[in-house]
PDB file of C-alpha atoms in Angstrom:
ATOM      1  CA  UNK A   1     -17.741 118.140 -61.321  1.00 86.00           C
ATOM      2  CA  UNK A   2     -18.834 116.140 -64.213  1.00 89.00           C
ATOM      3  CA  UNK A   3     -16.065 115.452 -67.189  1.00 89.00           C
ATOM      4  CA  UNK A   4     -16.838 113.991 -69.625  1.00 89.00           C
ATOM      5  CA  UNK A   5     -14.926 111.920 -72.749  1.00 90.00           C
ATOM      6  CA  UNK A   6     -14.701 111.450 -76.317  1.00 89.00           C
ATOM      7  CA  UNK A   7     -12.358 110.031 -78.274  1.00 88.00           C
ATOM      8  CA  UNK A   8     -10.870 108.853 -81.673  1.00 87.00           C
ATOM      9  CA  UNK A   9     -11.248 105.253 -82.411  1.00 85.00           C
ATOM     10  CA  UNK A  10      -7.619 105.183 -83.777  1.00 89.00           C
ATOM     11  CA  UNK A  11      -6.550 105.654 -80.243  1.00 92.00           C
ATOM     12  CA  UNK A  12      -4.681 108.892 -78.609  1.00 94.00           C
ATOM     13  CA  UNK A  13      -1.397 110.202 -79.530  1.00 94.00           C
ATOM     14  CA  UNK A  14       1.790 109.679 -77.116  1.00 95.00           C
ATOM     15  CA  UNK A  15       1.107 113.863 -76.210  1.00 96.00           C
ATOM     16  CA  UNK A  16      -2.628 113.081 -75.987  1.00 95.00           C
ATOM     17  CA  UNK A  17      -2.540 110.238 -73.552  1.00 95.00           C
ATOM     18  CA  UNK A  18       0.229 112.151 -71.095  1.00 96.00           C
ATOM     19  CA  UNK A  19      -2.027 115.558 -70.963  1.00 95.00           C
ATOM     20  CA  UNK A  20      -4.888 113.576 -70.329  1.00 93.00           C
ATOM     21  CA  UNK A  21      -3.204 110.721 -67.845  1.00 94.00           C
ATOM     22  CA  UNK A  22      -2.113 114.299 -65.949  1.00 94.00           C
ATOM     23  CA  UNK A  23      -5.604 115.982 -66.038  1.00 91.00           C
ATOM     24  CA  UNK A  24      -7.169 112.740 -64.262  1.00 91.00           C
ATOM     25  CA  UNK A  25      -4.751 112.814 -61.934  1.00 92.00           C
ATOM     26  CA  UNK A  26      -5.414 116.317 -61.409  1.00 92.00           C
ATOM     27  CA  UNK A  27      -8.743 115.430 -60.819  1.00 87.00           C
ATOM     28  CA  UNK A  28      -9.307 112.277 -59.596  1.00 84.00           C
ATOM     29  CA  UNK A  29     -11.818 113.351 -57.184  1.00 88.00           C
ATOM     30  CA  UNK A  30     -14.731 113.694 -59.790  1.00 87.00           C
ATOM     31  CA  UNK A  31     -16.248 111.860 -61.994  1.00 87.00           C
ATOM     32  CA  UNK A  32     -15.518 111.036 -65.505  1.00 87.00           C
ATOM     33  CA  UNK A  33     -17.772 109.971 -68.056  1.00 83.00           C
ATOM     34  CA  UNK A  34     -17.692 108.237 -71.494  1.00 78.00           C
ATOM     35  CA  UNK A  35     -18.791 105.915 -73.747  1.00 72.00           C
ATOM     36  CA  UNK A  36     -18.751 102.016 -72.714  1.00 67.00           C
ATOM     37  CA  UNK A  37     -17.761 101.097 -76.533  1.00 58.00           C
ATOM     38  CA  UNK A  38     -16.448  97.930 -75.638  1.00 54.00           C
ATOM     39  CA  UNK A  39     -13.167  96.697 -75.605  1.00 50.00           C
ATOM     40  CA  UNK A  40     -10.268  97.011 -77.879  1.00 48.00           C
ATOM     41  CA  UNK A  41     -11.277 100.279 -79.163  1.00 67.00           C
ATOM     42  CA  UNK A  42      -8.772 103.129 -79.038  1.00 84.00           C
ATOM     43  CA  UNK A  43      -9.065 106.444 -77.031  1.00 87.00           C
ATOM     44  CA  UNK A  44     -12.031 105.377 -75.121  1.00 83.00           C
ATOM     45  CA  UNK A  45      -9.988 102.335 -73.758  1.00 86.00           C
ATOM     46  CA  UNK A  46      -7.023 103.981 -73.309  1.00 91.00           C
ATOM     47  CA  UNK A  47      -9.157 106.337 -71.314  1.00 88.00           C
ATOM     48  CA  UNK A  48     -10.503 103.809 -68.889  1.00 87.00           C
ATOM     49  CA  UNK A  49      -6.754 102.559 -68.407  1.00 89.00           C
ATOM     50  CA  UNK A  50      -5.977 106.005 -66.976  1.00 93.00           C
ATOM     51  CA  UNK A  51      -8.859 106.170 -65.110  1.00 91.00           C
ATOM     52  CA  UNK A  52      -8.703 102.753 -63.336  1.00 88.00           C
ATOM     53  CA  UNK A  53      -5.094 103.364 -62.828  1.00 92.00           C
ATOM     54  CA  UNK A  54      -5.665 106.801 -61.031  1.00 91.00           C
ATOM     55  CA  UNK A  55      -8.661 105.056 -58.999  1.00 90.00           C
ATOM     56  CA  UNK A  56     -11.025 108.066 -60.470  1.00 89.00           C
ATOM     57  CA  UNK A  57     -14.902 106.959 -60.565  1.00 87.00           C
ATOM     58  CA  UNK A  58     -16.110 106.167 -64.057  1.00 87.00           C
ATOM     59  CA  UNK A  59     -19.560 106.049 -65.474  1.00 85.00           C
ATOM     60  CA  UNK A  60     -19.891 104.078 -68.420  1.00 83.00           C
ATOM     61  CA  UNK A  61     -22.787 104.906 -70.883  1.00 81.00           C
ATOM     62  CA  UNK A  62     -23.914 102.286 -72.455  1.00 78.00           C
ATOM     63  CA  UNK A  63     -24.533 102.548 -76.265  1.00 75.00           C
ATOM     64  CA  UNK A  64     -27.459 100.107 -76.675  1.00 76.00           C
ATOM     65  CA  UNK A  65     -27.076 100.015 -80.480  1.00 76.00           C
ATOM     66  CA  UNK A  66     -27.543 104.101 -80.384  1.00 78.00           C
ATOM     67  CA  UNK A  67     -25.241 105.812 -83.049  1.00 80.00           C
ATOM     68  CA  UNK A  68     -22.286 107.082 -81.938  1.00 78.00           C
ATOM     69  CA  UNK A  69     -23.083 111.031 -82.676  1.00 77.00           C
ATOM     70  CA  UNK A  70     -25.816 110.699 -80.383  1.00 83.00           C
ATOM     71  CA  UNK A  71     -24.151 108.845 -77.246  1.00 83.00           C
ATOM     72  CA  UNK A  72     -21.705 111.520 -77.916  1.00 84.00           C
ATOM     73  CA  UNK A  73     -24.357 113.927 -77.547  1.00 87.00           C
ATOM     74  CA  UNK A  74     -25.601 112.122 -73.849  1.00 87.00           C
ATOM     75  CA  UNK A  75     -22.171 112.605 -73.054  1.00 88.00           C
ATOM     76  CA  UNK A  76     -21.651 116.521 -73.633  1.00 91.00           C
ATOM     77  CA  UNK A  77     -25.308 116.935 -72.245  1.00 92.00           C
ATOM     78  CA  UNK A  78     -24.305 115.216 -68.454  1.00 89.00           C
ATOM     79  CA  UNK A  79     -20.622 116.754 -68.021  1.00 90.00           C
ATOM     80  CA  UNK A  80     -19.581 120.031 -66.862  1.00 91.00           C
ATOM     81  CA  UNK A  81     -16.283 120.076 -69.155  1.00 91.00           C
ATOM     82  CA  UNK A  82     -15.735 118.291 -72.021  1.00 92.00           C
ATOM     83  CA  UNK A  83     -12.132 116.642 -73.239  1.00 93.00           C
ATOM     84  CA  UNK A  84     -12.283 115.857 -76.547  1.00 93.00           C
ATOM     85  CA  UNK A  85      -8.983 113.832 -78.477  1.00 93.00           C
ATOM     86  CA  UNK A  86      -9.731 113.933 -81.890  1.00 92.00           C
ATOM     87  CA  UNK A  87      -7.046 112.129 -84.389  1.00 91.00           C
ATOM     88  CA  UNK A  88      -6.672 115.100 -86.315  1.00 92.00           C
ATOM     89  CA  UNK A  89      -7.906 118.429 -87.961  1.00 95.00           C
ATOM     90  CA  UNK A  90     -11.880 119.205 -87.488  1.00 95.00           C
ATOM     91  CA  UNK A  91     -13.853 117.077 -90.233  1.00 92.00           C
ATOM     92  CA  UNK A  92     -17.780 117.208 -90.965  1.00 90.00           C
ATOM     93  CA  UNK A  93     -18.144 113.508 -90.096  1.00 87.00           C
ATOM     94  CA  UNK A  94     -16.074 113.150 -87.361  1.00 88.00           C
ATOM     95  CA  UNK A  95     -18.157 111.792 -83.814  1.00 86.00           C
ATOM     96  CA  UNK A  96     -15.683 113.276 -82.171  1.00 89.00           C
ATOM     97  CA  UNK A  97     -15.607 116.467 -83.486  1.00 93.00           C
ATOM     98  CA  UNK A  98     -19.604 116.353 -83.998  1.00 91.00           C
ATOM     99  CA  UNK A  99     -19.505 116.512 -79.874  1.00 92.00           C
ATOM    100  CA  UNK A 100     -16.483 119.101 -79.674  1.00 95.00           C
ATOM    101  CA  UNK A 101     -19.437 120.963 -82.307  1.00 95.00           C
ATOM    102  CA  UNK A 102     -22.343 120.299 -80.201  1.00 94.00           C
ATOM    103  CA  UNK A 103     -20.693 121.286 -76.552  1.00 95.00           C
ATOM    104  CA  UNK A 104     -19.360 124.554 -78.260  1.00 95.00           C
ATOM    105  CA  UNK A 105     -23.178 125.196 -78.800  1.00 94.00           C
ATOM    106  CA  UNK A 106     -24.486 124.383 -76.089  1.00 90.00           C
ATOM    107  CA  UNK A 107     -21.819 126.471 -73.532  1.00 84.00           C
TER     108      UNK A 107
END
C-alpha cells in the first residue's frame, strides 16, 4: 500500500499533525509518498518529521522545476490513498485541493 501526501505550505494544524503522526504509525509498514519540496516548507516537512520519526519508508519525488499542481498530480497517480491537509476551506487555486480534486476523479 501506496499513501501518498500533500500538504499546505503554511504547515499543518496542531489536530492535523496528531491524526496524521497516528495514521503513520498505524501504518508504518508501507510506503509513503510526497513531494521533496525542500526544506523549511510547512506540511510537507512536518510530514517527513513524522515519517523519519516512525521509521516508515519515504519516497521523495523530486520536483525538477515542475509546477506544483502537476507533482501533485504524480503523487495522486502512484498512491493507493491519498491524505490531503489543506489550510482551510476548498479554493480554485489551491495545489492542495487541485490534488484532493484530481484523486476524487480519478477513484
Amino acid at each position: 500500500m501506496i499513501y501518498g501526501f500533500v500538504g499546505a505550505s503554511k504547515g499543518l494544524t496542531g489536530a492535523q499533525f496528531h491524526a496524521l503522526a497516528l495514521a503513520v504509525a498505524r501504518n508504518h509498514e508501507h510506503t509513503f509518498t510526497f513531494p521533496d519540496v525542500g526544506e523549511g516548507t510547512g506540511a510537507h516537512e512536518q510530514v517527513l518529521y513524522i515519517t523519519r520519526a516512525v521509521g516508515v519508508s519515504v519516497e521523495l519525488l523530486v520536483a525538477d522545476g515542475a509546477p506544483e499542481a502537476l507533482v501533485h498530480t504524480r503523487i495522486v497517480d502512484g498512491c493507493n490513498i491519498l491524505i490531503a491537509c489543506p489550510s482551510g476551506p476548498e479554493t480554485p487555486r489551491s495545489p492542495t485541493w487541485t490534488a484532493v480534486r484530481y484523486a476524487r476523479m480519478a477513484g
